[in-house]
Amino acid sequence: MGTILDISAVDMAFPTPKGEFIALQDVNLKIAKGEFISLIGHSGCGKSTVLNIVAGLHQATRGGVILNGCEVREPGPERAVVFQNHSLLPWLTAYENVELAVKTVFGRRKSRTEIREWVEHNLSLVHMDHAMHKRPDEISGGMKQRVGIARALAMQPDVLLMDEPFGALDALTRAHLQDRLMDIQQTLNNTVIMITHDVDEAVLLSDRIVMMTNGPAATIGEVLDIPLARPRDRLALAEDPEYVHLRSEVLRFLYEKQRKVEGINAGKASDRAGGKRKSVAA
Amino acid sequence: MSAIMMKIRLNYQRVSLSQWGQKLFKSLAMPMLGIAAFLLLWSLAARNIDTSLGQFPGPVAVAEQSVNLWDEHLAEREKAEKFYERQEKRNADRVAKDPGYVPKVRQYTGKETFIDQIFTSLVTVACGFALAMLIAIPGGIATGLSKSLNQAINPLVQLFKPVSPLAWLPLVTMVVSALYVAPDPVVPKSFLNSMITVTLCCLWPTMINTAVGVASIDNDLLNVSRVLRLGALTHVSKIVLPSSVPMIFTGMRLSLGIAWMVLIAAEMLAQNPGLGKFVWDEFQNGSSSSLSRIMVAVLVIGFIGYLLDRGMLAIQRHVSWDKSSTVR
């Protein structure tokens, strides 16, 4: 399998009143088609910035991203994003939210019945067919996130970008959605980049875990291959020695090699400057 | 959100009948008590105010005059009907005598009654408000979308927002007389003057609220739009407009309130045959019943203003997706 996505020599600097804040420095990553990549690191290390650059929502200061031989210059549906807080349009039903994406992406190429079938198909992939005519405020957080995933999948993206997709959910819902995502990944063989804070989630879902060093000037510290056979079963893996070993590898990186040394406040300040939102340094 | 609403509804159903009766009593009794106290104070105060037009009208005099106004309206309608009957008969007679005669039909030109004037006012305010919305909503969207446009326009909005209708009216009158010179005008100039004055005064709240609503759209929703590469028009119609609907309606309610308030003053000066002219004419008339008749107009103006606001609220509830924002 060849490389589908090439992140090469990416630097990212945000202007602040005190001068430039270097968030990322020399990030290099090649991703093969069908690979599931997790980005893990302490908060404020620039994971979201990497994802936003791949999505095209941010422009790298130096270096760039090449997808299928073309440079990424702007956001687009071939790099669908699942946002951390679902980002469904609150005035549309689940169906209409997915439909808007499908119509925008395939509007001319699909007939009306094909569009309807495709929307319904994607909603049933995430088991949302029973509540597809409900509006976001009528369904639970987990269901909203599922619709968000259905919307992203429906765009048939070359790369699926997920920004802590399950971060805001309770543990049981999260486990359920992780299993769902593994099933879907198994059938569709999507290329996925997922940001996560959760070590178990990273090991369970990924083919490779990309571990980032602490900012400022964060970069990729280590890349860990996860050679566990698929389909993976969370219960069986819980006591699998290889799983346990891989898990401790990630933990060691996070808590020994890249231990957060700053105090809570300093951490927050760098978090803000790291630019999860655009508002840099109040 | 909806879960909370469901809970409230469930709780509401669980309330027993007697409790429900108590609630009804409370919700009716308190306003009634307030109104009764007001009427009492009013009649007491009225008795002690003597004007050059006689004693200030109390509730009874006002009630009498409101009946009078209604009777006058009915009488005028009857007169009009009789006029048309006579005219029809006359024309029929002439056609019978002379088959080549083309019958002339003339409009009845009796004086406008209080009820007619209410309708004139409503039509004027509706037109002025509609024109204002046609300018304010697109204008607000444009200024909300573009920061530099907002910076350019905001000082002007702040400058014109506090201007009284009475200051605009002379200018509007002169401009309308200069530009509106059709030999056979579709609408009278007085109507245009009042309407444009209303428009100029009620533009601003909607414009400002729309701009704020558009500018404060959730960043994530904007990112969704960017990822989908929505075109400018689709972006406005699918993301911007729905998301700012609650704010737009808040502005529209404020605007309609201002429009109705401004209209009375504008009609007074512009002599548009609406409620404002009614008040002015009664004041100039200076008969012993004038003050009570003006007081009837005051109450009617207030009541219609209230109905307009409730109407907007009902539309807002119907249209808006954000049910929580419409409760206030």
Coordinates of C-alpha atoms in Angstrom, one line a residue:
Chain A
M1 CA 0.0 0.0 0.0
G2 CA 1.4 3.3 -1.0
T3 CA 1.4 6.6 0.8
I4 CA -1.8 8.5 0.5
L5 CA -1.0 11.4 2.9
D6 CA 2.4 13.0 3.4
I7 CA 2.9 15.5 6.1
S8 CA 6.3 16.9 5.4
A9 CA 8.5 19.4 7.4
V10 CA 5.5 21.2 8.8
D11 CA 6.1 24.2 11.0
M12 CA 3.4 26.2 12.6
A13 CA 3.9 29.6 14.3
F14 CA 1.1 31.8 15.8
P15 CA 1.7 35.5 16.1
T16 CA 1.3 36.8 19.6
P17 CA 1.9 40.2 21.1
K18 CA 5.1 38.9 22.6
G19 CA 6.4 37.6 19.3
E20 CA 5.8 34.4 17.4
F21 CA 4.7 31.3 19.3
I22 CA 6.2 28.2 17.6
A23 CA 3.6 25.5 18.1
L24 CA 4.9 22.9 15.8
Q25 CA 8.4 22.3 14.4
D26 CA 9.3 19.9 11.7
V27 CA 6.5 17.5 11.8
N28 CA 6.9 14.6 9.3
L29 CA 4.5 11.7 8.8
K30 CA 3.6 9.4 6.0
I31 CA 0.3 7.6 6.1
A32 CA -0.6 4.6 4.0
K33 CA -4.1 4.0 2.6
G34 CA -6.4 2.3 5.0
E35 CA -4.2 3.0 8.0
F36 CA -5.6 4.0 11.3
I37 CA -3.4 6.6 13.0
S38 CA -3.8 8.0 16.5
L39 CA -2.2 11.2 17.6
I40 CA -1.5 11.3 21.3
G41 CA 0.2 13.8 23.5
H42 CA -0.4 16.1 26.5
S43 CA -2.9 18.8 26.0
G44 CA -1.4 21.9 24.4
C45 CA 1.1 19.9 22.4
G46 CA -0.4 20.8 19.0
K47 CA -2.3 17.7 18.1
S48 CA -5.3 19.7 17.0
T49 CA -3.0 22.0 15.1
V50 CA -1.6 19.1 13.1
L51 CA -5.2 17.9 12.4
N52 CA -6.3 21.3 11.4
I53 CA -3.4 21.7 9.0
V54 CA -4.3 18.4 7.4
A55 CA -7.9 19.5 7.2
G56 CA -6.8 22.8 5.6
L57 CA -8.5 24.8 8.3
H58 CA -5.0 26.2 9.3
Q59 CA -2.2 26.9 6.9
A60 CA 1.3 25.6 7.9
T61 CA 3.9 28.4 8.2
R62 CA 6.4 26.1 6.5
G63 CA 6.2 22.8 4.9
G64 CA 3.0 21.2 3.7
V65 CA 0.6 18.3 3.4
I66 CA 0.2 16.3 0.2
L67 CA -2.8 14.2 -0.3
N68 CA -3.0 11.9 -3.3
G69 CA -0.3 13.9 -5.0
C70 CA -2.0 17.2 -4.5
E71 CA -1.0 19.9 -2.0
V72 CA -3.7 20.7 0.6
R73 CA -4.5 24.4 0.4
E74 CA -8.0 24.7 1.8
P75 CA -10.6 22.5 3.6
G76 CA -12.5 20.1 1.5
P77 CA -14.9 17.1 1.8
E78 CA -12.1 14.6 0.8
R79 CA -10.7 15.3 4.2
A80 CA -13.9 15.0 6.3
V81 CA -13.6 16.1 9.9
V82 CA -15.4 14.7 12.9
F83 CA -15.4 17.6 15.4
Q84 CA -14.9 17.1 19.1
N85 CA -18.3 18.6 19.9
H86 CA -20.2 17.0 17.0
S87 CA -20.9 20.3 15.3
L88 CA -24.3 19.3 13.9
L89 CA -26.5 22.1 12.7
P90 CA -29.0 22.3 15.5
W91 CA -31.9 23.4 13.3
L92 CA -31.7 20.3 11.1
T93 CA -32.6 16.7 11.9
A94 CA -29.9 14.0 11.9
Y95 CA -31.1 13.0 8.5
E96 CA -30.9 16.5 7.1
N97 CA -27.5 17.1 8.6
V98 CA -26.1 14.1 6.7
E99 CA -28.2 15.0 3.7
L100 CA -26.7 18.5 3.5
A101 CA -23.2 16.9 3.3
V102 CA -24.3 14.3 0.7
K103 CA -26.0 16.9 -1.5
T104 CA -23.1 19.2 -1.4
V105 CA -20.6 16.5 -2.2
F106 CA -22.6 14.3 -4.6
G107 CA -25.4 16.7 -5.6
R108 CA -24.8 16.4 -9.3
R109 CA -23.7 12.8 -9.4
K110 CA -26.5 11.1 -7.5
S111 CA -30.2 11.0 -8.1
R112 CA -32.7 11.9 -5.4
T113 CA -33.4 8.3 -4.5
E114 CA -29.7 7.5 -4.5
I115 CA -29.1 10.5 -2.2
R116 CA -31.8 9.2 0.2
E117 CA -30.4 5.7 0.2
W118 CA -26.9 6.9 0.7
V119 CA -27.9 9.1 3.7
E120 CA -29.9 6.3 5.2
H121 CA -27.1 3.8 4.6
N122 CA -24.6 5.9 6.5
L123 CA -26.9 6.6 9.3
S124 CA -27.5 2.8 9.7
L125 CA -23.8 2.2 9.7
V126 CA -23.6 4.1 13.0
H127 CA -27.0 2.6 14.1
M128 CA -28.9 5.8 14.0
D129 CA -31.6 4.8 11.6
H130 CA -34.2 4.6 14.3
A131 CA -33.8 8.3 15.3
M132 CA -32.7 9.9 12.1
H133 CA -35.6 12.4 12.0
K134 CA -34.8 13.7 15.4
R135 CA -33.0 17.0 15.9
P136 CA -29.7 17.2 17.8
D137 CA -31.3 18.6 20.9
E138 CA -33.6 15.6 21.1
I139 CA -30.8 13.0 21.1
S140 CA -28.0 12.1 23.5
G141 CA -24.3 13.2 23.2
G142 CA -23.3 9.8 22.0
M143 CA -26.0 9.8 19.3
K144 CA -25.0 13.2 18.2
Q145 CA -21.4 12.1 17.8
R146 CA -22.6 9.1 15.8
V147 CA -24.5 11.4 13.4
G148 CA -21.3 13.5 13.1
I149 CA -19.4 10.3 12.2
A150 CA -22.1 9.3 9.7
R151 CA -21.9 12.8 8.1
A152 CA -18.2 12.5 7.7
L153 CA -18.4 8.9 6.4
A154 CA -21.1 9.9 3.9
M155 CA -18.7 12.3 2.2
Q156 CA -16.5 9.2 1.3
P157 CA -13.4 11.0 2.4
D158 CA -9.9 9.9 1.4
V159 CA -8.9 10.6 4.9
L160 CA -11.2 10.8 7.9
L161 CA -10.0 13.3 10.5
M162 CA -11.3 12.9 14.1
D163 CA -10.6 15.4 16.8
E164 CA -11.1 13.6 20.1
P165 CA -14.4 12.2 18.8
F166 CA -15.3 10.4 22.0
G167 CA -13.7 12.8 24.4
A168 CA -16.9 14.3 25.7
L169 CA -18.7 11.0 26.2
D170 CA -19.1 8.7 29.2
A171 CA -16.9 5.6 29.4
L172 CA -19.6 3.1 28.4
T173 CA -20.8 5.1 25.4
R174 CA -17.3 5.7 24.4
A175 CA -16.5 1.9 24.4
H176 CA -19.6 1.2 22.4
L177 CA -18.7 3.8 19.8
Q178 CA -15.1 2.6 19.6
D179 CA -16.4 -0.9 18.8
R180 CA -18.7 0.6 16.2
L181 CA -15.8 2.5 14.7
M182 CA -13.7 -0.6 14.5
D183 CA -16.5 -2.5 12.7
I184 CA -16.9 0.4 10.2
Q185 CA -13.2 0.7 9.7
Q186 CA -13.0 -3.1 9.1
T187 CA -15.6 -2.9 6.3
L188 CA -14.8 0.4 4.7
N189 CA -11.0 0.4 5.2
N190 CA -10.9 4.2 5.6
T191 CA -7.7 6.1 6.3
V192 CA -8.2 7.7 9.7
I193 CA -6.3 10.2 11.8
M194 CA -7.7 10.4 15.3
I195 CA -6.6 12.7 18.1
T196 CA -7.1 11.1 21.5
H197 CA -6.1 11.5 25.2
D198 CA -7.1 8.0 26.0
V199 CA -4.2 5.5 25.9
D200 CA -6.6 2.4 25.8
E201 CA -8.5 4.0 22.9
A202 CA -5.3 4.6 21.0
V203 CA -3.9 1.1 21.4
L204 CA -7.3 -0.6 20.7
L205 CA -8.1 1.3 17.5
S206 CA -4.8 2.2 15.9
D207 CA -2.4 0.6 13.4
R208 CA 0.2 3.2 14.5
I209 CA 0.3 5.6 17.5
V210 CA 2.0 8.8 16.8
M211 CA 3.2 10.3 20.1
M212 CA 4.0 14.0 20.2
T213 CA 6.5 15.8 22.4
N214 CA 5.4 18.7 24.6
G215 CA 5.2 22.2 23.1
P216 CA 6.3 24.8 22.4
A217 CA 7.9 23.6 19.1
A218 CA 6.3 20.3 19.5
T219 CA 7.1 17.5 17.1
I220 CA 6.6 13.8 16.7
G221 CA 8.5 12.0 19.5
E222 CA 7.9 8.4 18.7
V223 CA 5.8 6.3 16.4
L224 CA 4.6 3.0 17.9
D225 CA 3.4 0.2 15.6
I226 CA 0.4 -1.8 16.9
P227 CA 0.7 -5.2 15.3
L228 CA -2.3 -6.7 17.1
A229 CA -4.5 -8.8 14.8
R230 CA -7.9 -7.5 13.7
P231 CA -10.8 -7.8 14.5
R232 CA -9.8 -6.8 18.0
D233 CA -11.9 -7.6 21.0
R234 CA -11.5 -5.3 24.0
L235 CA -12.2 -8.1 26.6
A236 CA -9.7 -10.6 25.1
L237 CA -7.1 -7.9 24.7
A238 CA -7.4 -6.6 28.2
E239 CA -5.2 -9.5 29.4
D240 CA -3.2 -10.0 26.2
P241 CA 0.5 -9.5 27.2
E242 CA 1.3 -7.8 23.9
Y243 CA -1.5 -5.3 24.4
V244 CA -0.4 -4.7 28.0
H245 CA 3.1 -4.1 26.8
L246 CA 2.1 -1.7 24.0
R247 CA -0.1 0.2 26.4
S248 CA 2.7 0.6 28.9
E249 CA 5.0 1.8 26.0
V250 CA 2.6 4.7 25.4
L251 CA 2.3 5.4 29.1
R252 CA 6.0 5.4 29.5
F253 CA 6.4 7.9 26.7
L254 CA 3.7 10.2 28.1
Y255 CA 4.7 10.1 31.8
E256 CA 8.4 9.4 31.8
K257 CA 9.9 10.8 28.6
Q258 CA 7.5 13.7 28.1
R259 CA 6.3 14.4 31.6
K260 CA 4.6 17.7 31.8
V261 CA 7.0 19.8 33.9
E262 CA 5.1 23.1 34.0
G263 CA 2.6 23.9 36.7
I264 CA -1.1 23.9 35.9
N265 CA -1.2 27.6 35.1
A266 CA 1.8 27.5 32.8
G267 CA 0.3 24.5 31.1
K268 CA -2.9 26.5 30.5
A269 CA -1.1 29.4 29.1
S270 CA 0.8 27.4 26.6
D271 CA -2.5 25.6 25.8
R272 CA -4.0 28.8 24.8
A273 CA -1.1 30.0 22.8
G274 CA -1.0 26.6 21.2
G275 CA -4.1 27.7 19.5
K276 CA -6.9 25.2 19.7
R277 CA -9.0 28.2 18.9
K278 CA -7.9 31.0 16.8
S279 CA -7.9 33.5 19.6
V280 CA -4.3 33.7 20.6
A281 CA -3.2 35.2 23.9
A282 CA -5.9 37.4 25.4
Chain B
M1 CA -33.5 21.0 26.5
S2 CA -36.5 19.0 25.2
A3 CA -36.0 16.6 28.0
I4 CA -36.6 19.5 30.4
M5 CA -39.7 20.6 28.5
M6 CA -41.0 17.0 28.7
K7 CA -40.5 17.0 32.4
I8 CA -42.3 20.3 32.8
R9 CA -45.2 18.9 30.8
L10 CA -45.3 15.7 32.8
N11 CA -45.2 17.6 36.0
Y12 CA -47.9 19.8 34.7
Q13 CA -50.1 16.8 34.0
R14 CA -49.5 15.5 37.5
V15 CA -50.9 18.6 39.1
S16 CA -54.3 17.8 40.4
L17 CA -57.4 19.6 39.3
S18 CA -57.8 21.7 42.5
Q19 CA -54.2 22.8 42.2
W20 CA -54.9 23.6 38.6
G21 CA -57.9 25.7 39.6
Q22 CA -55.7 27.5 42.1
K23 CA -53.2 28.3 39.5
L24 CA -55.8 29.6 37.1
F25 CA -57.2 31.7 39.9
K26 CA -53.8 33.1 40.7
S27 CA -53.0 33.8 37.0
L28 CA -56.3 35.5 36.5
A29 CA -56.8 37.1 39.9
M30 CA -53.6 39.0 40.1
P31 CA -53.9 40.8 36.7
M32 CA -57.6 41.6 37.5
L33 CA -56.5 43.0 40.9
G34 CA -53.9 45.2 39.1
I35 CA -56.4 46.5 36.6
A36 CA -59.0 47.2 39.2
A37 CA -56.5 49.2 41.3
F38 CA -55.5 51.1 38.2
L39 CA -59.1 52.0 37.3
L40 CA -59.7 53.2 40.9
L41 CA -56.6 55.4 41.0
W42 CA -57.4 56.7 37.5
S43 CA -61.0 57.7 38.4
L44 CA -59.8 59.3 41.6
A45 CA -57.1 61.2 39.9
A46 CA -59.3 62.2 37.0
R47 CA -61.8 63.8 39.3
N48 CA -59.2 66.2 40.6
I49 CA -57.8 67.3 37.2
D50 CA -59.7 70.2 35.6
T51 CA -58.6 71.1 32.1
S52 CA -59.8 73.8 29.7
L53 CA -61.7 71.1 28.0
G54 CA -63.5 70.1 31.2
Q55 CA -62.7 67.4 33.7
F56 CA -60.1 64.8 32.8
P57 CA -62.0 61.7 31.6
G58 CA -62.4 58.8 34.0
P59 CA -62.9 55.2 33.1
V60 CA -66.7 55.7 32.7
A61 CA -66.4 58.6 30.3
V62 CA -63.8 56.6 28.2
A63 CA -66.1 53.6 28.1
E64 CA -68.9 55.7 26.9
Q65 CA -66.8 57.3 24.2
S66 CA -65.6 53.9 23.0
V67 CA -69.2 52.9 22.5
N68 CA -69.8 56.2 20.7
L69 CA -66.9 55.7 18.4
W70 CA -68.2 52.2 17.5
D71 CA -71.7 53.6 16.9
E72 CA -70.3 56.3 14.7
H73 CA -68.5 53.7 12.7
L74 CA -71.7 51.7 12.2
A75 CA -73.6 54.8 11.2
E76 CA -71.0 55.9 8.7
R77 CA -71.0 52.4 7.2
E78 CA -74.8 52.5 6.9
K79 CA -74.5 55.9 5.1
A80 CA -72.0 54.5 2.7
E81 CA -74.2 51.5 1.9
K82 CA -77.2 53.8 1.3
F83 CA -75.1 56.0 -1.0
Y84 CA -74.1 53.0 -3.1
E85 CA -77.7 51.8 -3.2
R86 CA -78.9 55.2 -4.4
Q87 CA -76.1 55.4 -7.0
E88 CA -76.9 51.9 -8.3
K89 CA -80.6 52.7 -8.6
R90 CA -79.9 56.0 -10.3
N91 CA -77.6 54.4 -12.8
A92 CA -80.0 51.6 -13.4
D93 CA -82.8 54.1 -14.1
R94 CA -80.7 56.1 -16.5
V95 CA -79.6 53.0 -18.4
A96 CA -83.2 51.9 -18.6
K97 CA -84.1 55.3 -20.2
D98 CA -81.0 55.6 -22.4
P99 CA -79.4 52.2 -23.3
G100 CA -76.3 54.0 -24.7
Y101 CA -75.5 55.6 -21.3
V102 CA -72.3 54.4 -19.6
P103 CA -73.0 54.4 -15.9
K104 CA -70.6 56.3 -13.7
V105 CA -69.5 54.7 -10.4
R106 CA -68.2 57.1 -7.7
Q107 CA -66.5 56.2 -4.5
Y108 CA -68.2 57.2 -1.2
T109 CA -66.3 60.1 0.3
G110 CA -67.6 60.2 3.8
K111 CA -65.2 60.9 6.7
E112 CA -63.0 58.1 8.1
T113 CA -64.2 56.5 11.3
F114 CA -62.0 55.5 14.2
I115 CA -62.0 51.9 13.0
D116 CA -60.9 53.0 9.5
Q117 CA -58.1 55.0 11.1
I118 CA -57.0 51.9 13.0
F119 CA -56.7 50.0 9.8
T120 CA -54.9 52.8 8.0
S121 CA -52.4 52.8 10.9
L122 CA -51.9 49.1 10.7
V123 CA -51.3 49.2 7.0
T124 CA -48.9 52.0 7.3
V125 CA -46.9 50.4 10.1
A126 CA -46.9 47.0 8.2
C127 CA -45.5 48.7 5.1
G128 CA -42.9 50.7 6.9
F129 CA -41.8 47.7 9.0
A130 CA -41.7 45.5 5.9
L131 CA -39.5 48.0 4.0
A132 CA -37.3 48.3 7.1
M133 CA -36.8 44.5 7.3
L134 CA -36.0 44.3 3.6
I135 CA -33.1 46.7 4.3
A136 CA -32.1 45.7 7.8
I137 CA -31.9 41.9 7.5
P138 CA -29.7 41.7 4.3
G139 CA -27.8 44.7 5.6
G140 CA -27.3 43.0 9.0
I141 CA -26.2 39.8 7.4
A142 CA -23.6 41.7 5.2
T143 CA -22.2 43.6 8.2
G144 CA -22.2 40.5 10.3
L145 CA -20.2 38.5 7.7
S146 CA -17.6 41.2 7.0
K147 CA -15.7 42.7 9.8
S148 CA -14.5 45.7 7.7
L149 CA -18.0 46.4 6.4
N150 CA -19.1 46.4 10.0
Q151 CA -16.4 48.8 11.0
A152 CA -17.4 51.1 8.1
I153 CA -21.2 51.0 8.9
N154 CA -21.3 50.7 12.6
P155 CA -20.6 54.4 13.4
L156 CA -23.4 55.4 11.0
V157 CA -25.8 53.0 12.7
Q158 CA -24.9 54.4 16.1
L159 CA -25.3 57.9 14.8
F160 CA -28.8 57.4 13.3
K161 CA -30.2 55.0 15.8
P162 CA -31.2 57.6 18.4
V163 CA -32.7 60.1 16.0
S164 CA -36.4 60.9 16.8
P165 CA -39.0 60.4 14.2
L166 CA -40.0 64.1 14.6
A167 CA -36.5 65.1 13.3
W168 CA -36.8 62.9 10.3
L169 CA -40.3 63.8 9.2
P170 CA -39.7 67.3 7.8
L171 CA -36.8 66.0 5.7
V172 CA -38.8 63.0 4.5
T173 CA -41.8 65.3 3.7
M174 CA -39.6 67.5 1.5
V175 CA -37.9 64.7 -0.2
V176 CA -41.1 62.9 -0.9
S177 CA -42.7 66.0 -2.3
A178 CA -39.7 66.6 -4.5
L179 CA -39.4 63.1 -5.9
Y180 CA -43.0 61.7 -5.7
V181 CA -44.6 63.8 -8.4
A182 CA -46.8 61.3 -10.2
P183 CA -49.9 63.0 -11.6
D184 CA -52.2 60.2 -10.3
P185 CA -50.6 59.0 -7.1
V186 CA -51.3 55.4 -6.1
V187 CA -50.8 56.2 -2.4
P188 CA -51.2 59.6 -0.8
K189 CA -48.0 61.5 0.2
S190 CA -49.0 61.5 3.8
F191 CA -48.9 57.7 3.8
L192 CA -45.5 57.7 2.3
N193 CA -44.2 60.2 4.7
S194 CA -45.3 58.3 7.7
M195 CA -44.2 55.0 6.3
I196 CA -40.7 56.1 5.5
T197 CA -40.3 57.8 8.8
V198 CA -41.3 54.5 10.5
T199 CA -38.8 52.7 8.3
L200 CA -36.0 55.1 9.2
C201 CA -36.6 54.7 12.9
C202 CA -37.2 51.0 13.2
L203 CA -34.4 49.8 11.0
W204 CA -31.7 49.8 13.6
P205 CA -32.5 47.2 16.2
T206 CA -33.0 44.5 13.6
M207 CA -29.9 45.5 11.7
I208 CA -27.7 45.5 14.9
N209 CA -29.2 42.2 16.2
T210 CA -28.8 40.5 12.8
A211 CA -25.2 41.6 12.6
V212 CA -24.5 40.4 16.1
G213 CA -26.3 37.1 15.4
V214 CA -24.4 36.5 12.2
A215 CA -21.0 37.5 13.7
S216 CA -21.4 35.2 16.7
I217 CA -22.0 31.9 14.8
D218 CA -20.3 29.0 16.4
N219 CA -16.8 28.6 14.9
D220 CA -17.3 24.9 14.5
L221 CA -20.4 25.4 12.3
L222 CA -18.3 27.7 10.1
N223 CA -15.7 25.0 9.9
V224 CA -18.3 22.5 8.8
S225 CA -19.3 24.9 6.1
R226 CA -15.6 25.2 5.0
V227 CA -15.0 21.5 5.0
L228 CA -18.1 21.0 2.8
R229 CA -16.9 23.9 0.7
L230 CA -20.4 25.4 0.6
G231 CA -20.8 28.3 -1.9
A232 CA -21.4 31.8 -0.6
L233 CA -25.2 31.6 -1.2
T234 CA -25.6 28.1 0.3
H235 CA -23.4 29.2 3.2
V236 CA -25.7 32.1 4.0
S237 CA -29.0 30.2 3.5
K238 CA -28.0 26.9 5.2
I239 CA -25.7 28.1 8.0
V240 CA -25.8 31.8 8.6
L241 CA -29.4 32.5 8.3
P242 CA -30.8 29.7 10.4
S243 CA -28.2 30.1 13.0
S244 CA -29.0 33.8 13.5
V245 CA -32.8 33.4 13.3
P246 CA -33.3 33.8 17.0
M247 CA -31.3 37.0 17.1
I248 CA -33.0 38.3 14.0
F249 CA -36.4 37.8 15.6
T250 CA -35.3 39.5 18.8
G251 CA -34.4 42.5 16.7
M252 CA -37.6 42.3 14.7
R253 CA -39.7 42.4 17.9
L254 CA -37.8 45.5 19.1
S255 CA -38.2 47.1 15.7
L256 CA -41.9 46.4 15.5
G257 CA -42.4 48.0 18.9
I258 CA -40.5 51.1 17.9
A259 CA -42.3 51.2 14.5
W260 CA -45.7 51.3 16.3
M261 CA -44.6 53.9 18.7
V262 CA -43.0 56.1 16.0
L263 CA -46.0 55.8 13.7
I264 CA -48.4 57.7 16.0
A265 CA -46.0 60.7 16.1
A266 CA -45.4 60.5 12.4
E267 CA -49.1 60.4 11.5
M268 CA -49.8 63.4 13.7
L269 CA -47.4 65.5 11.8
A270 CA -47.8 64.0 8.4
Q271 CA -51.6 64.0 8.6
N272 CA -51.8 60.4 7.5
P273 CA -55.4 59.4 8.3
G274 CA -54.5 56.9 11.0
L275 CA -54.6 56.9 14.8
G276 CA -52.1 59.7 15.1
K277 CA -54.3 62.0 13.0
F278 CA -57.2 61.0 15.1
V279 CA -55.5 62.1 18.3
W280 CA -54.4 65.3 16.7
D281 CA -57.8 66.1 15.2
E282 CA -59.5 65.5 18.5
F283 CA -57.0 67.7 20.2
Q284 CA -57.6 70.5 17.7
N285 CA -61.3 69.9 17.9
G286 CA -61.4 70.6 21.6
S287 CA -64.9 69.5 22.4
S288 CA -65.9 68.3 25.8
S289 CA -65.6 64.6 24.7
S290 CA -62.2 65.1 23.0
L291 CA -60.1 64.0 26.0
S292 CA -62.1 60.8 26.5
R293 CA -61.8 60.0 22.8
I294 CA -58.1 60.6 22.9
M295 CA -57.9 58.3 26.0
V296 CA -59.8 55.6 24.0
A297 CA -57.1 56.0 21.3
V298 CA -54.4 55.7 23.9
L299 CA -55.8 52.4 25.2
V300 CA -56.3 51.1 21.7
I301 CA -52.8 52.0 20.7
G302 CA -51.4 50.2 23.7
F303 CA -53.5 47.1 23.1
I304 CA -52.6 46.9 19.5
G305 CA -49.0 47.3 20.3
Y306 CA -49.3 44.4 22.8
L307 CA -51.0 42.3 20.1
L308 CA -48.3 43.0 17.6
D309 CA -45.6 41.9 20.0
R310 CA -47.5 38.7 20.9
G311 CA -48.0 38.1 17.2
M312 CA -44.2 38.4 16.5
L313 CA -43.5 36.2 19.5
A314 CA -45.9 33.5 18.1
I315 CA -44.2 33.7 14.7
Q316 CA -40.8 33.5 16.4
R317 CA -41.8 30.4 18.3
H318 CA -43.1 28.8 15.1
V319 CA -40.0 29.6 13.0
S320 CA -37.1 29.4 15.4
W321 CA -35.3 26.2 16.1
D322 CA -33.9 27.5 19.4
K323 CA -36.9 27.2 21.6
S324 CA -35.0 28.4 24.7
S325 CA -34.4 31.8 23.3
T326 CA -38.0 32.7 22.7
V327 CA -39.3 32.3 26.2
R328 CA -38.4 35.8 27.2

